[in-house]
């Protein structure tokens, strides 16, 4: 099944679905191998992994290059955290075209201004996009996509920016009318009250996605009861990696030895397995001549 | 001090020095923060992180893009694992030029054929490069560098490929004469016997670097006694990341919740710290006008 | 019609077909606007335009980036001059995958060694690829393509390298058996005798493509009579550009004025037309709010 | 002499200096060979050559990749047409850092909003940047540069946008105070009246650069009399290329032959000369073993 169709089915299913963050080809593969049905291409995680800030410091094509490796490495759909679309409606059109080419199933854009700042950094002071301008961006994206199953998700920053339920609903409605396939209702509260309020009023006008990074202690069944369509585990592979790399590096530095680390890392063979070394070995049998080492020298040329 | 000079000083110091693997900007920063004086830009780790095989599946400019993020994120020198130089002497010249531009301090090339295969995959069947051709590549690299402190390291694959000490010494000598600043003596044995034999004969003709991935249980003091110049902890950040991401992803998948993971990952604030969010906040005070939110809308345009 | 299908139809048509060189998005558009049914993505022209040598100095992904702009700018098929496939069969597999993603219709590879040298530079001294190895590369490409209409063309360098008709036929046969959709019979003679000899023996085993750069004075009807399938005008947009830019630049330099140049260049409006400025103007009406300049400030943010 | 210093000397010289447009490595080389002392990296020409619009459709790193080829191919300074800096002050800081790395000598930014539209397309309706915001961007750029001779040029769009001399002067003064090394006074009139008015009031507060694309018929000595520092021939290599490629392609299409084109294009040998084929031939003698063709097979591997 096409990745776009897989993602569309998740959005429309009656179940609460889950997607998990990845930030490069390796983590994307791990997400797929764990059984997840979809991947969140987190802007925070991708920027952090690259070593830059979550403020559009990496260009949109540098992000696209990361996405391409992620998409090539996996068979499940990716929802890209596309920030503000990296400019205006025209930049958004180019983004959609490129994402479809790279077999990325869906993109989420947020109603803020370019260049963006992460929502958890002084979010309450961040100006929102003009509603009509943002709606035009959604419309442009939908008109651009070639594959009818490609999805565009509109992310509400109203709660983050300190506006109330009314503004959130007004915007969600406009974005939905502009063609958004789902609304991502973002909140930075430690409880789910923003989402609770929104879901109660929104009903089932279109699927709603949430990101429980700050309200992680809310039981998942509560989201089921609310009728949420999808939950995103947004940045935990990256945050787990940081912790373990800090610990591993420090341990090796202090010990001047690998001896205490060896048991806590995967084997080199496991790395080769994830990379697909076996497939290449089989392919060499098919496509490389076998007339001995001397010829081999030339063959590998 | 220039990164090239930092690395050169490590090579020439009387101490056994250590450098630690990184595979993206994030891990490079972590290596620097832990206190290491240098970074190993591992070909295996970079390819694995990208989601491809360690067989020159990523192009050399894609590797260079990774290196650029790593170099920009850090102030300590990087030694790039440059495979075979990605082609012949002319490709090597271009590589050196680009590495100097990106402020990468040194490059290591191995005496095998393009496209390469990881040395731990059937290494004994891998043909070696012609000695004269490989020596010409080293010479071309040394003649190309603009900064006299840029270093070129020649990696010996003779032991890996099943040749004995004589071939290793013959090659090391040729590479040294061609201008290599150091010899990386590679081995896949579970003990240090290859390195022991080599060091005994090589003496102090030029600095020797080792990679104790397979013989990790050999005490580090033994390498000191041998007169080894530098040890590379070659892929343990990547291998630790894989393990923790596999565990974290599985746990979240099984729990359908973040609750059991939250305590084992760094905070979002720690991510922001590593990314340098504070510097940007200070810079905004300097460079962004402060005449209120309305103007701010336009300002951020 | 899909670009791959368009190209396949040209290969299989009874007519002698023509494709014309381009080296960037601009020249590709010009080729399409002139009426040509296909584009030759020339390795010589692309490298020259980038400012590097035709010796795989640009990485294969840098070439791919050029191709992507060319493909995005046009609706007719592109046949990429893919050098030697940029490595072994596995690099070729990646290339095919990426070309299909970028909607490039076909790729031509030549039976030489990586890194390549242009065939018109000391071609007679250039070693050829091992037949079995090159055949394996073709087979790997054909097995990789997802779209059945994607085409793989095998370029014969036997005549260039000073081998005779027998070697050319032996190789053509092997490549055809390995799955090549067409044979490109290359020659550097000032007359068509190589092609004449080849066509007489080859018959119609599979379509044959020629590149009459050196034997340009042979009347085109002669190729029709021989039963050639396609002729490539291989580098003339680039060579015409060089001449006119040398002349224009010199004239402006000497005159310290544009006055004598203005009549010999297209207008700025013509540049905008080629770039598609009108479509954007229409799109702005659809997707940008129209509530006045003040809002416009925010909209464009 | 460093490229940055070369450019700085041109800015500060008493003479009227000239720089000429280029849009890829090839045209940049041609500009240098003609005798010009500097290159204009035109945003219009680069976008047109890529096949996209002059509306920030190419990402800033895609533009940077073009610049890198241009810079690598030449020894004279490049002034990049940097649009609006591709975002806010922080994007500008990254741009400056990357330009210095690629040995680009200077950048010009214009006081408009991201994403930009070419000034000759409805320029009078284009909103200008907030003065304080744009001044902050200049200041950020100047504080970022490592090389004291790197130059930042502020481009005035006030005349283009329909504002008068007062607004132009007010902005020029602010930008100069913020640290701009020169003011580029842009105009779309068919005569030099905007520039005349500006120069009369501006005096010699700092160097002034002009772009006489629209007022090309004004004699160059007039600009000397005004005390203009530098004139940019802004897009004529690209516009000449379009014309000649349109003509060449059409001629070949109509003739189904190269016969009438061959005399109007440079030879293949001239292409090789520009690419530097001779240097490589010499280098091969130095760096490639010469023990015969059989070894050669392996050597080129």
PDB file of C-alpha atoms in Angstrom, chain C residues 90-301:
ATOM      1  CA  UNK C  90      25.465  -1.224  -6.191  1.00  0.00           C
ATOM      2  CA  UNK C  91      26.127   2.452  -6.882  1.00  0.00           C
ATOM      3  CA  UNK C  92      24.240   1.916 -10.121  1.00  0.00           C
ATOM      4  CA  UNK C  93      21.264   0.545  -8.237  1.00  0.00           C
ATOM      5  CA  UNK C  94      21.138   3.642  -6.063  1.00  0.00           C
ATOM      6  CA  UNK C  95      21.456   5.863  -9.113  1.00  0.00           C
ATOM      7  CA  UNK C  96      18.507   4.212 -10.838  1.00  0.00           C
ATOM      8  CA  UNK C  97      16.373   4.538  -7.742  1.00  0.00           C
ATOM      9  CA  UNK C  98      17.171   8.232  -7.439  1.00  0.00           C
ATOM     10  CA  UNK C  99      16.662   8.909 -11.148  1.00  0.00           C
ATOM     11  CA  UNK C 100      13.221   7.345 -11.069  1.00  0.00           C
ATOM     12  CA  UNK C 101      12.347   9.501  -8.046  1.00  0.00           C
ATOM     13  CA  UNK C 102      13.413  12.629  -9.949  1.00  0.00           C
ATOM     14  CA  UNK C 103      11.377  11.554 -12.965  1.00  0.00           C
ATOM     15  CA  UNK C 104      14.426  11.091 -15.197  1.00  0.00           C
ATOM     16  CA  UNK C 105      13.380   8.717 -17.968  1.00  0.00           C
ATOM     17  CA  UNK C 106      16.570   6.894 -18.820  1.00  0.00           C
ATOM     18  CA  UNK C 107      20.259   6.517 -18.080  1.00  0.00           C
ATOM     19  CA  UNK C 108      23.211   5.710 -20.297  1.00  0.00           C
ATOM     20  CA  UNK C 109      26.343   4.120 -18.855  1.00  0.00           C
ATOM     21  CA  UNK C 110      29.659   3.545 -20.566  1.00  0.00           C
ATOM     22  CA  UNK C 111      31.984   0.563 -20.258  1.00  0.00           C
ATOM     23  CA  UNK C 112      34.942   2.334 -18.689  1.00  0.00           C
ATOM     24  CA  UNK C 113      36.344   2.638 -15.175  1.00  0.00           C
ATOM     25  CA  UNK C 114      35.513   5.042 -12.357  1.00  0.00           C
ATOM     26  CA  UNK C 115      36.597   7.825 -12.217  1.00  0.00           C
ATOM     27  CA  UNK C 116      36.055   8.373 -15.907  1.00  0.00           C
ATOM     28  CA  UNK C 117      37.863  10.627 -18.363  1.00  0.00           C
ATOM     29  CA  UNK C 118      36.053  12.238 -21.291  1.00  0.00           C
ATOM     30  CA  UNK C 119      36.249   9.941 -24.306  1.00  0.00           C
ATOM     31  CA  UNK C 120      37.770  12.668 -26.466  1.00  0.00           C
ATOM     32  CA  UNK C 121      40.779  13.001 -24.146  1.00  0.00           C
ATOM     33  CA  UNK C 122      43.260  10.259 -24.904  1.00  0.00           C
ATOM     34  CA  UNK C 123      40.404   7.833 -25.391  1.00  0.00           C
ATOM     35  CA  UNK C 124      42.616   5.272 -27.072  1.00  0.00           C
ATOM     36  CA  UNK C 125      44.537   4.764 -23.837  1.00  0.00           C
ATOM     37  CA  UNK C 126      41.539   4.326 -21.634  1.00  0.00           C
ATOM     38  CA  UNK C 127      40.995   0.829 -20.268  1.00  0.00           C
ATOM     39  CA  UNK C 128      37.565  -0.699 -20.767  1.00  0.00           C
ATOM     40  CA  UNK C 129      35.451  -2.301 -18.081  1.00  0.00           C
ATOM     41  CA  UNK C 130      35.411  -6.059 -17.704  1.00  0.00           C
ATOM     42  CA  UNK C 131      32.514  -7.311 -19.851  1.00  0.00           C
ATOM     43  CA  UNK C 132      30.976  -9.448 -17.137  1.00  0.00           C
ATOM     44  CA  UNK C 133      31.241  -6.716 -14.562  1.00  0.00           C
ATOM     45  CA  UNK C 134      29.602  -4.189 -16.873  1.00  0.00           C
ATOM     46  CA  UNK C 135      26.892  -6.660 -17.829  1.00  0.00           C
ATOM     47  CA  UNK C 136      26.201  -7.221 -14.139  1.00  0.00           C
ATOM     48  CA  UNK C 137      25.810  -3.498 -13.721  1.00  0.00           C
ATOM     49  CA  UNK C 138      23.230  -3.356 -16.503  1.00  0.00           C
ATOM     50  CA  UNK C 139      21.375  -6.310 -15.030  1.00  0.00           C
ATOM     51  CA  UNK C 140      21.359  -4.706 -11.597  1.00  0.00           C
ATOM     52  CA  UNK C 141      19.954  -1.488 -13.068  1.00  0.00           C
ATOM     53  CA  UNK C 142      17.179  -3.308 -14.897  1.00  0.00           C
ATOM     54  CA  UNK C 143      16.280  -5.323 -11.811  1.00  0.00           C
ATOM     55  CA  UNK C 144      16.136  -2.156  -9.723  1.00  0.00           C
ATOM     56  CA  UNK C 145      13.831   0.004 -11.831  1.00  0.00           C
ATOM     57  CA  UNK C 146      10.251   0.184 -10.602  1.00  0.00           C
ATOM     58  CA  UNK C 147       8.761   1.636 -13.757  1.00  0.00           C
ATOM     59  CA  UNK C 148       8.901  -0.921 -16.600  1.00  0.00           C
ATOM     60  CA  UNK C 149       9.388   1.911 -19.108  1.00  0.00           C
ATOM     61  CA  UNK C 150      12.566   3.280 -17.521  1.00  0.00           C
ATOM     62  CA  UNK C 151      15.397   2.653 -19.997  1.00  0.00           C
ATOM     63  CA  UNK C 152      19.027   1.676 -19.564  1.00  0.00           C
ATOM     64  CA  UNK C 153      21.353   2.432 -22.459  1.00  0.00           C
ATOM     65  CA  UNK C 154      24.775   0.767 -22.740  1.00  0.00           C
ATOM     66  CA  UNK C 155      27.451   2.912 -24.333  1.00  0.00           C
ATOM     67  CA  UNK C 156      30.180   1.162 -26.300  1.00  0.00           C
ATOM     68  CA  UNK C 157      33.613   2.642 -25.845  1.00  0.00           C
ATOM     69  CA  UNK C 158      35.363  -0.068 -27.850  1.00  0.00           C
ATOM     70  CA  UNK C 159      35.869   2.044 -30.982  1.00  0.00           C
ATOM     71  CA  UNK C 160      37.050   5.006 -28.914  1.00  0.00           C
ATOM     72  CA  UNK C 161      39.572   2.840 -27.099  1.00  0.00           C
ATOM     73  CA  UNK C 162      40.988   1.590 -30.353  1.00  0.00           C
ATOM     74  CA  UNK C 163      39.439  -1.858 -30.436  1.00  0.00           C
ATOM     75  CA  UNK C 164      37.835  -3.062 -33.641  1.00  0.00           C
ATOM     76  CA  UNK C 165      34.394  -4.098 -34.756  1.00  0.00           C
ATOM     77  CA  UNK C 166      34.646  -7.588 -33.282  1.00  0.00           C
ATOM     78  CA  UNK C 167      35.168  -6.333 -29.749  1.00  0.00           C
ATOM     79  CA  UNK C 168      32.404  -3.779 -30.226  1.00  0.00           C
ATOM     80  CA  UNK C 169      29.962  -6.436 -31.352  1.00  0.00           C
ATOM     81  CA  UNK C 170      31.000  -8.870 -28.640  1.00  0.00           C
ATOM     82  CA  UNK C 171      30.348  -6.241 -26.023  1.00  0.00           C
ATOM     83  CA  UNK C 172      27.135  -4.942 -27.567  1.00  0.00           C
ATOM     84  CA  UNK C 173      25.802  -8.467 -27.617  1.00  0.00           C
ATOM     85  CA  UNK C 174      26.695  -9.058 -23.981  1.00  0.00           C
ATOM     86  CA  UNK C 175      25.126  -5.780 -22.878  1.00  0.00           C
ATOM     87  CA  UNK C 176      22.009  -6.449 -24.922  1.00  0.00           C
ATOM     88  CA  UNK C 177      21.714  -9.883 -23.358  1.00  0.00           C
ATOM     89  CA  UNK C 178      22.155  -8.342 -19.925  1.00  0.00           C
ATOM     90  CA  UNK C 179      19.041  -6.272 -20.547  1.00  0.00           C
ATOM     91  CA  UNK C 180      20.192  -2.993 -22.095  1.00  0.00           C
ATOM     92  CA  UNK C 181      17.291  -1.300 -23.859  1.00  0.00           C
ATOM     93  CA  UNK C 182      19.577   0.289 -26.430  1.00  0.00           C
ATOM     94  CA  UNK C 183      23.218   0.448 -27.454  1.00  0.00           C
ATOM     95  CA  UNK C 184      24.946   3.795 -27.796  1.00  0.00           C
ATOM     96  CA  UNK C 185      27.693   3.264 -30.353  1.00  0.00           C
ATOM     97  CA  UNK C 186      30.289   5.945 -29.713  1.00  0.00           C
ATOM     98  CA  UNK C 187      32.994   7.014 -32.169  1.00  0.00           C
ATOM     99  CA  UNK C 188      35.517   9.809 -32.391  1.00  0.00           C
ATOM    100  CA  UNK C 189      36.214   9.531 -36.091  1.00  0.00           C
ATOM    101  CA  UNK C 190      35.498  12.449 -38.395  1.00  0.00           C
ATOM    102  CA  UNK C 191      33.387  10.159 -40.548  1.00  0.00           C
ATOM    103  CA  UNK C 192      30.717   7.625 -39.737  1.00  0.00           C
ATOM    104  CA  UNK C 193      32.709   4.524 -40.660  1.00  0.00           C
ATOM    105  CA  UNK C 194      32.602   3.049 -37.145  1.00  0.00           C
ATOM    106  CA  UNK C 195      28.864   3.435 -37.027  1.00  0.00           C
ATOM    107  CA  UNK C 196      28.484   2.149 -40.568  1.00  0.00           C
ATOM    108  CA  UNK C 197      30.399  -0.983 -39.769  1.00  0.00           C
ATOM    109  CA  UNK C 198      28.546  -1.567 -36.545  1.00  0.00           C
ATOM    110  CA  UNK C 199      25.068  -1.039 -37.949  1.00  0.00           C
ATOM    111  CA  UNK C 200      25.719  -3.386 -40.856  1.00  0.00           C
ATOM    112  CA  UNK C 201      26.499  -6.247 -38.495  1.00  0.00           C
ATOM    113  CA  UNK C 202      24.209  -5.377 -35.641  1.00  0.00           C
ATOM    114  CA  UNK C 203      21.039  -5.186 -37.672  1.00  0.00           C
ATOM    115  CA  UNK C 204      17.989  -4.605 -35.531  1.00  0.00           C
ATOM    116  CA  UNK C 205      18.886  -6.633 -32.464  1.00  0.00           C
ATOM    117  CA  UNK C 206      17.994  -3.585 -30.407  1.00  0.00           C
ATOM    118  CA  UNK C 207      17.805   0.183 -30.955  1.00  0.00           C
ATOM    119  CA  UNK C 208      21.099   1.993 -31.607  1.00  0.00           C
ATOM    120  CA  UNK C 209      21.877   5.553 -30.542  1.00  0.00           C
ATOM    121  CA  UNK C 210      24.670   7.695 -31.980  1.00  0.00           C
ATOM    122  CA  UNK C 211      26.447  10.921 -31.041  1.00  0.00           C
ATOM    123  CA  UNK C 212      27.691  12.651 -34.224  1.00  0.00           C
ATOM    124  CA  UNK C 213      29.789  15.271 -32.464  1.00  0.00           C
ATOM    125  CA  UNK C 214      32.927  14.422 -34.435  1.00  0.00           C
ATOM    126  CA  UNK C 215      31.256  13.247 -37.657  1.00  0.00           C
ATOM    127  CA  UNK C 216      28.768  16.104 -37.782  1.00  0.00           C
ATOM    128  CA  UNK C 217      29.247  16.553 -41.517  1.00  0.00           C
ATOM    129  CA  UNK C 218      27.715  13.181 -42.328  1.00  0.00           C
ATOM    130  CA  UNK C 219      24.234  13.869 -43.705  1.00  0.00           C
ATOM    131  CA  UNK C 220      21.497  12.888 -41.309  1.00  0.00           C
ATOM    132  CA  UNK C 221      19.713  10.848 -43.964  1.00  0.00           C
ATOM    133  CA  UNK C 222      22.662   8.496 -43.927  1.00  0.00           C
ATOM    134  CA  UNK C 223      21.822   7.620 -40.332  1.00  0.00           C
ATOM    135  CA  UNK C 224      18.223   7.037 -41.364  1.00  0.00           C
ATOM    136  CA  UNK C 225      19.407   4.667 -44.058  1.00  0.00           C
ATOM    137  CA  UNK C 226      21.536   2.814 -41.549  1.00  0.00           C
ATOM    138  CA  UNK C 227      18.524   2.284 -39.332  1.00  0.00           C
ATOM    139  CA  UNK C 228      19.863   4.301 -36.415  1.00  0.00           C
ATOM    140  CA  UNK C 229      17.176   4.860 -33.785  1.00  0.00           C
ATOM    141  CA  UNK C 230      18.256   8.106 -32.179  1.00  0.00           C
ATOM    142  CA  UNK C 231      20.866  10.824 -32.656  1.00  0.00           C
ATOM    143  CA  UNK C 232      22.128  12.961 -29.804  1.00  0.00           C
ATOM    144  CA  UNK C 233      23.180  16.584 -30.374  1.00  0.00           C
ATOM    145  CA  UNK C 234      25.461  16.266 -27.459  1.00  0.00           C
ATOM    146  CA  UNK C 235      26.906  19.526 -26.211  1.00  0.00           C
ATOM    147  CA  UNK C 236      26.028  22.409 -28.480  1.00  0.00           C
ATOM    148  CA  UNK C 237      23.970  24.509 -26.106  1.00  0.00           C
ATOM    149  CA  UNK C 238      26.917  24.586 -23.749  1.00  0.00           C
ATOM    150  CA  UNK C 239      29.432  25.271 -26.515  1.00  0.00           C
ATOM    151  CA  UNK C 240      27.257  28.022 -27.983  1.00  0.00           C
ATOM    152  CA  UNK C 241      26.886  29.564 -24.513  1.00  0.00           C
ATOM    153  CA  UNK C 242      30.624  29.626 -23.970  1.00  0.00           C
ATOM    154  CA  UNK C 243      31.204  31.441 -27.223  1.00  0.00           C
ATOM    155  CA  UNK C 244      28.500  34.027 -26.657  1.00  0.00           C
ATOM    156  CA  UNK C 245      29.484  34.619 -23.049  1.00  0.00           C
ATOM    157  CA  UNK C 246      33.115  35.052 -24.032  1.00  0.00           C
ATOM    158  CA  UNK C 247      32.088  37.552 -26.697  1.00  0.00           C
ATOM    159  CA  UNK C 248      29.554  39.375 -24.536  1.00  0.00           C
ATOM    160  CA  UNK C 249      31.810  39.625 -21.543  1.00  0.00           C
ATOM    161  CA  UNK C 250      34.714  40.860 -23.640  1.00  0.00           C
ATOM    162  CA  UNK C 251      32.558  43.419 -25.374  1.00  0.00           C
ATOM    163  CA  UNK C 252      31.227  44.815 -22.085  1.00  0.00           C
ATOM    164  CA  UNK C 253      34.709  44.792 -20.614  1.00  0.00           C
ATOM    165  CA  UNK C 254      36.160  46.689 -23.537  1.00  0.00           C
ATOM    166  CA  UNK C 255      33.251  49.139 -23.827  1.00  0.00           C
ATOM    167  CA  UNK C 256      32.699  49.661 -20.106  1.00  0.00           C
ATOM    168  CA  UNK C 257      29.094  49.795 -21.201  1.00  0.00           C
ATOM    169  CA  UNK C 258      26.098  47.628 -22.058  1.00  0.00           C
ATOM    170  CA  UNK C 259      25.189  49.722 -25.052  1.00  0.00           C
ATOM    171  CA  UNK C 260      26.530  47.370 -27.718  1.00  0.00           C
ATOM    172  CA  UNK C 261      25.228  44.273 -26.026  1.00  0.00           C
ATOM    173  CA  UNK C 262      21.654  45.194 -25.257  1.00  0.00           C
ATOM    174  CA  UNK C 263      20.413  44.284 -28.713  1.00  0.00           C
ATOM    175  CA  UNK C 264      21.929  40.823 -28.624  1.00  0.00           C
ATOM    176  CA  UNK C 265      20.436  39.533 -25.420  1.00  0.00           C
ATOM    177  CA  UNK C 266      16.879  38.592 -24.557  1.00  0.00           C
ATOM    178  CA  UNK C 267      14.870  41.125 -22.574  1.00  0.00           C
ATOM    179  CA  UNK C 268      14.406  40.832 -18.849  1.00  0.00           C
ATOM    180  CA  UNK C 269      10.737  40.180 -19.569  1.00  0.00           C
ATOM    181  CA  UNK C 270      11.679  37.169 -21.657  1.00  0.00           C
ATOM    182  CA  UNK C 271      13.668  35.862 -18.690  1.00  0.00           C
ATOM    183  CA  UNK C 272      10.598  36.286 -16.489  1.00  0.00           C
ATOM    184  CA  UNK C 273       8.463  34.506 -19.097  1.00  0.00           C
ATOM    185  CA  UNK C 274      10.792  31.522 -19.176  1.00  0.00           C
ATOM    186  CA  UNK C 275      10.805  31.440 -15.376  1.00  0.00           C
ATOM    187  CA  UNK C 276       7.018  31.346 -15.314  1.00  0.00           C
ATOM    188  CA  UNK C 277       6.419  34.652 -13.547  1.00  0.00           C
ATOM    189  CA  UNK C 278       2.860  34.825 -14.855  1.00  0.00           C
ATOM    190  CA  UNK C 279       1.809  31.597 -13.206  1.00  0.00           C
ATOM    191  CA  UNK C 280       2.982  32.959  -9.860  1.00  0.00           C
ATOM    192  CA  UNK C 281       1.060  36.177 -10.360  1.00  0.00           C
ATOM    193  CA  UNK C 282      -2.100  34.150 -10.958  1.00  0.00           C
ATOM    194  CA  UNK C 283      -1.374  31.943  -7.972  1.00  0.00           C
ATOM    195  CA  UNK C 284      -0.986  34.974  -5.705  1.00  0.00           C
ATOM    196  CA  UNK C 285      -4.520  35.973  -6.592  1.00  0.00           C
ATOM    197  CA  UNK C 286      -5.725  32.566  -5.503  1.00  0.00           C
ATOM    198  CA  UNK C 287      -3.664  32.033  -2.387  1.00  0.00           C
ATOM    199  CA  UNK C 288      -2.706  35.440  -0.978  1.00  0.00           C
ATOM    200  CA  UNK C 289      -5.287  37.519   0.930  1.00  0.00           C
ATOM    201  CA  UNK C 290      -6.171  40.847  -0.675  1.00  0.00           C
ATOM    202  CA  UNK C 291      -6.977  43.026   2.268  1.00  0.00           C
ATOM    203  CA  UNK C 292      -4.452  45.690   1.548  1.00  0.00           C
ATOM    204  CA  UNK C 293      -0.807  46.462   1.905  1.00  0.00           C
ATOM    205  CA  UNK C 294      -0.639  46.460   5.660  1.00  0.00           C
ATOM    206  CA  UNK C 295      -1.888  42.916   5.827  1.00  0.00           C
ATOM    207  CA  UNK C 296       0.378  42.157   2.914  1.00  0.00           C
ATOM    208  CA  UNK C 297       3.326  42.971   5.130  1.00  0.00           C
ATOM    209  CA  UNK C 298       2.339  40.241   7.482  1.00  0.00           C
ATOM    210  CA  UNK C 299       1.261  37.888   4.754  1.00  0.00           C
ATOM    211  CA  UNK C 300       4.600  37.844   3.068  1.00  0.00           C
ATOM    212  CA  UNK C 301       6.262  37.236   6.403  1.00  0.00           C
TER     213      UNK C 301
END
